[in-house]
Amino acid sequence: VLDAYERYQHNRPLDFRKELDDLIPSIQKRIIEKLDDVKFERLVQWYLEKAGATYTEIPPKNGSNKQGYEDVDVIASFDQLKMVIYVQVKHHRGSTDDWATQQIRLLQAIHEGENTELEHDNYNKSDCGITSADCFTEKCIDDARKQNIQLIDGKTFASMLLDVGFDGVNKAF
């Protein structure tokens, strides 16, 4: 109350978003320290569901239709938007290199022009890389730009989690 009164006296309204944004480094740190790669994939899947995905899936790592190192960790469809998002998830510290975009690129090349179980008729497709790390390497960023791959670093993902809220997050695990 005293803080609110002082803010009123100095014409400084409470910036609640700034207060929440101060939590981002702590959330990112906990993701890195408390989760492993499998749990981080589940958290990304949970986030996409919370953000409105109609359907999500974590495909098998060694599926019968896999030809090499191509990979997608989470698939999410948004039926209202007629959109499918393919996500490569990396649980890293520091930075994430271009292996993330290379795996997506290999998947793009294999499925380009094909109608496979990963494709949804009449849906727009978006490829994305999400990391728990602070950043992506310059090579990864350049590769993503050329291949139209959206990159989301650990701080941005922590902010996205704040935006959807944490109600029900334990269901991810």
PDB file of C-alpha atoms in Angstrom:
ATOM      1  CA  VAL A   1       0.000   0.000   0.000  1.00  0.00           C
ATOM      2  CA  LEU A   2       2.814   2.401   0.878  1.00  0.00           C
ATOM      3  CA  ASP A   3       4.516   1.574  -2.421  1.00  0.00           C
ATOM      4  CA  ALA A   4       1.276   2.272  -4.313  1.00  0.00           C
ATOM      5  CA  TYR A   5       0.822   5.575  -2.454  1.00  0.00           C
ATOM      6  CA  GLU A   6       4.400   6.634  -3.218  1.00  0.00           C
ATOM      7  CA  ARG A   7       3.881   5.781  -6.885  1.00  0.00           C
ATOM      8  CA  TYR A   8       0.697   7.862  -6.882  1.00  0.00           C
ATOM      9  CA  GLN A   9       2.513  10.796  -5.257  1.00  0.00           C
ATOM     10  CA  HIS A  10       5.186  10.723  -7.953  1.00  0.00           C
ATOM     11  CA  ASN A  11       2.750   9.937 -10.773  1.00  0.00           C
ATOM     12  CA  ARG A  12       4.398   6.544 -11.409  1.00  0.00           C
ATOM     13  CA  PRO A  13       1.789   3.858 -12.024  1.00  0.00           C
ATOM     14  CA  LEU A  14       2.615   0.256 -11.235  1.00  0.00           C
ATOM     15  CA  ASP A  15       4.164  -1.462 -14.238  1.00  0.00           C
ATOM     16  CA  PHE A  16       2.947  -4.992 -13.596  1.00  0.00           C
ATOM     17  CA  ARG A  17       4.390  -6.334 -16.862  1.00  0.00           C
ATOM     18  CA  LYS A  18       7.843  -5.117 -15.820  1.00  0.00           C
ATOM     19  CA  GLU A  19       7.409  -6.903 -12.499  1.00  0.00           C
ATOM     20  CA  LEU A  20       6.546 -10.125 -14.345  1.00  0.00           C
ATOM     21  CA  ASP A  21       9.397  -9.690 -16.814  1.00  0.00           C
ATOM     22  CA  ASP A  22      11.795  -9.637 -13.866  1.00  0.00           C
ATOM     23  CA  LEU A  23      10.874 -13.323 -13.372  1.00  0.00           C
ATOM     24  CA  ILE A  24      12.090 -14.378 -16.850  1.00  0.00           C
ATOM     25  CA  PRO A  25      15.735 -15.117 -15.927  1.00  0.00           C
ATOM     26  CA  SER A  26      14.580 -17.189 -12.949  1.00  0.00           C
ATOM     27  CA  ILE A  27      12.142 -19.201 -15.089  1.00  0.00           C
ATOM     28  CA  GLN A  28      14.787 -19.837 -17.739  1.00  0.00           C
ATOM     29  CA  LYS A  29      17.293 -20.896 -15.085  1.00  0.00           C
ATOM     30  CA  ARG A  30      14.835 -23.382 -13.592  1.00  0.00           C
ATOM     31  CA  ILE A  31      14.071 -24.834 -17.039  1.00  0.00           C
ATOM     32  CA  ILE A  32      17.786 -25.404 -17.627  1.00  0.00           C
ATOM     33  CA  GLU A  33      18.525 -26.793 -14.164  1.00  0.00           C
ATOM     34  CA  LYS A  34      15.368 -28.795 -13.375  1.00  0.00           C
ATOM     35  CA  LEU A  35      14.375 -30.263 -16.749  1.00  0.00           C
ATOM     36  CA  ASP A  36      16.086 -32.695 -19.062  1.00  0.00           C
ATOM     37  CA  ASP A  37      15.601 -32.793 -22.842  1.00  0.00           C
ATOM     38  CA  VAL A  38      12.503 -35.034 -22.658  1.00  0.00           C
ATOM     39  CA  LYS A  39      10.815 -32.893 -20.002  1.00  0.00           C
ATOM     40  CA  PHE A  40      11.641 -29.746 -21.951  1.00  0.00           C
ATOM     41  CA  GLU A  41       9.931 -31.241 -25.024  1.00  0.00           C
ATOM     42  CA  ARG A  42       6.894 -31.984 -22.855  1.00  0.00           C
ATOM     43  CA  LEU A  43       6.911 -28.398 -21.562  1.00  0.00           C
ATOM     44  CA  VAL A  44       6.961 -27.086 -25.148  1.00  0.00           C
ATOM     45  CA  GLN A  45       4.097 -29.452 -26.021  1.00  0.00           C
ATOM     46  CA  TRP A  46       2.141 -28.273 -22.960  1.00  0.00           C
ATOM     47  CA  TYR A  47       2.769 -24.634 -23.923  1.00  0.00           C
ATOM     48  CA  LEU A  48       1.419 -25.209 -27.438  1.00  0.00           C
ATOM     49  CA  GLU A  49      -1.698 -26.874 -26.008  1.00  0.00           C
ATOM     50  CA  LYS A  50      -2.165 -23.997 -23.566  1.00  0.00           C
ATOM     51  CA  ALA A  51      -1.721 -21.557 -26.468  1.00  0.00           C
ATOM     52  CA  GLY A  52      -4.658 -23.187 -28.263  1.00  0.00           C
ATOM     53  CA  ALA A  53      -3.332 -26.098 -30.288  1.00  0.00           C
ATOM     54  CA  THR A  54      -6.089 -28.508 -31.265  1.00  0.00           C
ATOM     55  CA  TYR A  55      -3.700 -31.439 -31.426  1.00  0.00           C
ATOM     56  CA  THR A  56      -0.109 -31.988 -30.300  1.00  0.00           C
ATOM     57  CA  GLU A  57       2.259 -34.909 -30.653  1.00  0.00           C
ATOM     58  CA  ILE A  58       5.813 -35.819 -29.714  1.00  0.00           C
ATOM     59  CA  PRO A  59       6.736 -38.205 -32.558  1.00  0.00           C
ATOM     60  CA  PRO A  60       8.930 -41.257 -31.871  1.00  0.00           C
ATOM     61  CA  LYS A  61      12.648 -40.505 -32.153  1.00  0.00           C
ATOM     62  CA  ASN A  62      13.349 -43.577 -34.281  1.00  0.00           C
ATOM     63  CA  GLY A  63      10.140 -43.905 -36.277  1.00  0.00           C
ATOM     64  CA  SER A  64       9.991 -46.368 -39.160  1.00  0.00           C
ATOM     65  CA  ASN A  65       9.641 -43.553 -41.704  1.00  0.00           C
ATOM     66  CA  LYS A  66      12.767 -41.734 -40.480  1.00  0.00           C
ATOM     67  CA  GLN A  67      15.504 -41.723 -43.112  1.00  0.00           C
ATOM     68  CA  GLY A  68      18.436 -40.067 -41.313  1.00  0.00           C
ATOM     69  CA  TYR A  69      19.044 -37.181 -38.944  1.00  0.00           C
ATOM     70  CA  GLU A  70      15.898 -35.258 -39.872  1.00  0.00           C
ATOM     71  CA  ASP A  71      13.899 -34.515 -36.787  1.00  0.00           C
ATOM     72  CA  VAL A  72      10.914 -32.786 -35.347  1.00  0.00           C
ATOM     73  CA  ASP A  73      10.324 -32.971 -31.599  1.00  0.00           C
ATOM     74  CA  VAL A  74       6.811 -31.562 -31.288  1.00  0.00           C
ATOM     75  CA  ILE A  75       4.017 -31.211 -33.830  1.00  0.00           C
ATOM     76  CA  ALA A  76       1.084 -28.929 -33.070  1.00  0.00           C
ATOM     77  CA  SER A  77      -1.938 -28.220 -35.220  1.00  0.00           C
ATOM     78  CA  PHE A  78      -4.191 -25.234 -34.822  1.00  0.00           C
ATOM     79  CA  ASP A  79      -7.355 -26.222 -36.686  1.00  0.00           C
ATOM     80  CA  GLN A  80      -9.037 -22.811 -36.417  1.00  0.00           C
ATOM     81  CA  LEU A  81      -6.010 -21.213 -38.059  1.00  0.00           C
ATOM     82  CA  LYS A  82      -5.449 -24.127 -40.477  1.00  0.00           C
ATOM     83  CA  MET A  83      -1.814 -24.181 -39.351  1.00  0.00           C
ATOM     84  CA  VAL A  84       0.669 -26.850 -38.311  1.00  0.00           C
ATOM     85  CA  ILE A  85       3.844 -26.010 -36.413  1.00  0.00           C
ATOM     86  CA  TYR A  86       6.830 -28.374 -36.462  1.00  0.00           C
ATOM     87  CA  VAL A  87       9.194 -27.687 -33.569  1.00  0.00           C
ATOM     88  CA  GLN A  88      12.794 -28.733 -33.049  1.00  0.00           C
ATOM     89  CA  VAL A  89      13.424 -28.494 -29.278  1.00  0.00           C
ATOM     90  CA  LYS A  90      16.922 -28.071 -27.842  1.00  0.00           C
ATOM     91  CA  HIS A  91      17.639 -28.207 -24.108  1.00  0.00           C
ATOM     92  CA  HIS A  92      20.955 -26.328 -24.035  1.00  0.00           C
ATOM     93  CA  ARG A  93      22.962 -23.926 -21.918  1.00  0.00           C
ATOM     94  CA  GLY A  94      24.756 -20.935 -23.450  1.00  0.00           C
ATOM     95  CA  SER A  95      23.966 -21.086 -27.160  1.00  0.00           C
ATOM     96  CA  THR A  96      22.357 -23.429 -29.675  1.00  0.00           C
ATOM     97  CA  ASP A  97      24.162 -24.063 -32.940  1.00  0.00           C
ATOM     98  CA  ASP A  98      22.872 -24.737 -36.432  1.00  0.00           C
ATOM     99  CA  TRP A  99      22.290 -28.465 -35.788  1.00  0.00           C
ATOM    100  CA  ALA A 100      18.748 -27.414 -34.832  1.00  0.00           C
ATOM    101  CA  THR A 101      18.105 -25.815 -38.220  1.00  0.00           C
ATOM    102  CA  GLN A 102      19.939 -28.594 -40.087  1.00  0.00           C
ATOM    103  CA  GLN A 103      17.563 -31.193 -38.653  1.00  0.00           C
ATOM    104  CA  ILE A 104      14.551 -29.122 -39.690  1.00  0.00           C
ATOM    105  CA  ARG A 105      16.059 -28.506 -43.124  1.00  0.00           C
ATOM    106  CA  LEU A 106      16.558 -32.250 -43.650  1.00  0.00           C
ATOM    107  CA  LEU A 107      12.918 -32.814 -42.712  1.00  0.00           C
ATOM    108  CA  GLN A 108      11.812 -30.046 -45.106  1.00  0.00           C
ATOM    109  CA  ALA A 109      13.792 -31.621 -47.955  1.00  0.00           C
ATOM    110  CA  ILE A 110      12.366 -35.092 -47.357  1.00  0.00           C
ATOM    111  CA  HIS A 111       8.763 -33.954 -47.141  1.00  0.00           C
ATOM    112  CA  GLU A 112       8.851 -31.207 -49.742  1.00  0.00           C
ATOM    113  CA  GLY A 113       6.082 -31.879 -52.213  1.00  0.00           C
ATOM    114  CA  GLU A 114       5.018 -35.092 -50.485  1.00  0.00           C
ATOM    115  CA  ASN A 115       1.738 -35.724 -48.748  1.00  0.00           C
ATOM    116  CA  THR A 116       2.944 -37.606 -45.668  1.00  0.00           C
ATOM    117  CA  GLU A 117       1.524 -38.243 -42.246  1.00  0.00           C
ATOM    118  CA  LEU A 118       3.307 -35.050 -41.098  1.00  0.00           C
ATOM    119  CA  GLU A 119       1.411 -32.940 -43.620  1.00  0.00           C
ATOM    120  CA  HIS A 120      -2.127 -31.666 -43.172  1.00  0.00           C
ATOM    121  CA  ASP A 121      -4.145 -30.905 -46.287  1.00  0.00           C
ATOM    122  CA  ASN A 122      -4.921 -27.205 -46.712  1.00  0.00           C
ATOM    123  CA  TYR A 123      -2.906 -26.238 -43.632  1.00  0.00           C
ATOM    124  CA  ASN A 124      -0.083 -23.708 -43.619  1.00  0.00           C
ATOM    125  CA  LYS A 125       3.138 -25.142 -42.262  1.00  0.00           C
ATOM    126  CA  SER A 126       5.595 -23.374 -39.989  1.00  0.00           C
ATOM    127  CA  ASP A 127       8.962 -24.624 -38.753  1.00  0.00           C
ATOM    128  CA  CYS A 128      10.317 -23.490 -35.419  1.00  0.00           C
ATOM    129  CA  GLY A 129      13.321 -24.034 -33.174  1.00  0.00           C
ATOM    130  CA  ILE A 130      12.938 -23.527 -29.429  1.00  0.00           C
ATOM    131  CA  THR A 131      15.931 -23.635 -27.103  1.00  0.00           C
ATOM    132  CA  SER A 132      16.405 -23.223 -23.378  1.00  0.00           C
ATOM    133  CA  ALA A 133      19.736 -21.492 -24.143  1.00  0.00           C
ATOM    134  CA  ASP A 134      20.360 -17.748 -24.049  1.00  0.00           C
ATOM    135  CA  CYS A 135      20.841 -17.461 -27.796  1.00  0.00           C
ATOM    136  CA  PHE A 136      21.457 -19.099 -31.149  1.00  0.00           C
ATOM    137  CA  THR A 137      24.777 -18.924 -32.984  1.00  0.00           C
ATOM    138  CA  GLU A 138      25.058 -16.536 -35.914  1.00  0.00           C
ATOM    139  CA  LYS A 139      25.268 -19.494 -38.313  1.00  0.00           C
ATOM    140  CA  CYS A 140      22.027 -20.880 -36.880  1.00  0.00           C
ATOM    141  CA  ILE A 141      20.318 -17.488 -37.210  1.00  0.00           C
ATOM    142  CA  ASP A 142      21.510 -17.110 -40.813  1.00  0.00           C
ATOM    143  CA  ASP A 143      20.382 -20.638 -41.684  1.00  0.00           C
ATOM    144  CA  ALA A 144      16.987 -20.049 -40.075  1.00  0.00           C
ATOM    145  CA  ARG A 145      16.508 -16.826 -42.000  1.00  0.00           C
ATOM    146  CA  LYS A 146      17.282 -18.574 -45.306  1.00  0.00           C
ATOM    147  CA  GLN A 147      14.970 -21.506 -44.538  1.00  0.00           C
ATOM    148  CA  ASN A 148      12.147 -19.444 -43.010  1.00  0.00           C
ATOM    149  CA  ILE A 149      12.520 -21.120 -39.606  1.00  0.00           C
ATOM    150  CA  GLN A 150      11.334 -19.213 -36.537  1.00  0.00           C
ATOM    151  CA  LEU A 151      13.839 -19.292 -33.648  1.00  0.00           C
ATOM    152  CA  ILE A 152      12.826 -18.820 -30.009  1.00  0.00           C
ATOM    153  CA  ASP A 153      15.530 -18.523 -27.354  1.00  0.00           C
ATOM    154  CA  GLY A 154      15.208 -19.437 -23.675  1.00  0.00           C
ATOM    155  CA  LYS A 155      14.352 -15.943 -22.461  1.00  0.00           C
ATOM    156  CA  THR A 156      11.664 -15.497 -25.096  1.00  0.00           C
ATOM    157  CA  PHE A 157      10.194 -18.913 -24.312  1.00  0.00           C
ATOM    158  CA  ALA A 158      10.132 -18.077 -20.575  1.00  0.00           C
ATOM    159  CA  SER A 159       8.253 -14.888 -21.451  1.00  0.00           C
ATOM    160  CA  MET A 160       5.806 -16.877 -23.582  1.00  0.00           C
ATOM    161  CA  LEU A 161       5.182 -19.178 -20.611  1.00  0.00           C
ATOM    162  CA  LEU A 162       4.418 -16.143 -18.450  1.00  0.00           C
ATOM    163  CA  ASP A 163       1.940 -14.937 -21.068  1.00  0.00           C
ATOM    164  CA  VAL A 164      -0.102 -18.168 -21.025  1.00  0.00           C
ATOM    165  CA  GLY A 165       0.247 -18.675 -17.275  1.00  0.00           C
ATOM    166  CA  PHE A 166       1.342 -21.707 -15.316  1.00  0.00           C
ATOM    167  CA  ASP A 167      -2.029 -23.136 -14.370  1.00  0.00           C
ATOM    168  CA  GLY A 168      -1.826 -26.860 -15.078  1.00  0.00           C
ATOM    169  CA  VAL A 169       1.890 -26.901 -15.946  1.00  0.00           C
ATOM    170  CA  ASN A 170       2.459 -30.024 -13.853  1.00  0.00           C
ATOM    171  CA  LYS A 171       0.350 -31.937 -16.390  1.00  0.00           C
ATOM    172  CA  ALA A 172       3.308 -31.598 -18.761  1.00  0.00           C
ATOM    173  CA  PHE A 173       5.329 -33.985 -16.606  1.00  0.00           C
TER     174      PHE A 173
END
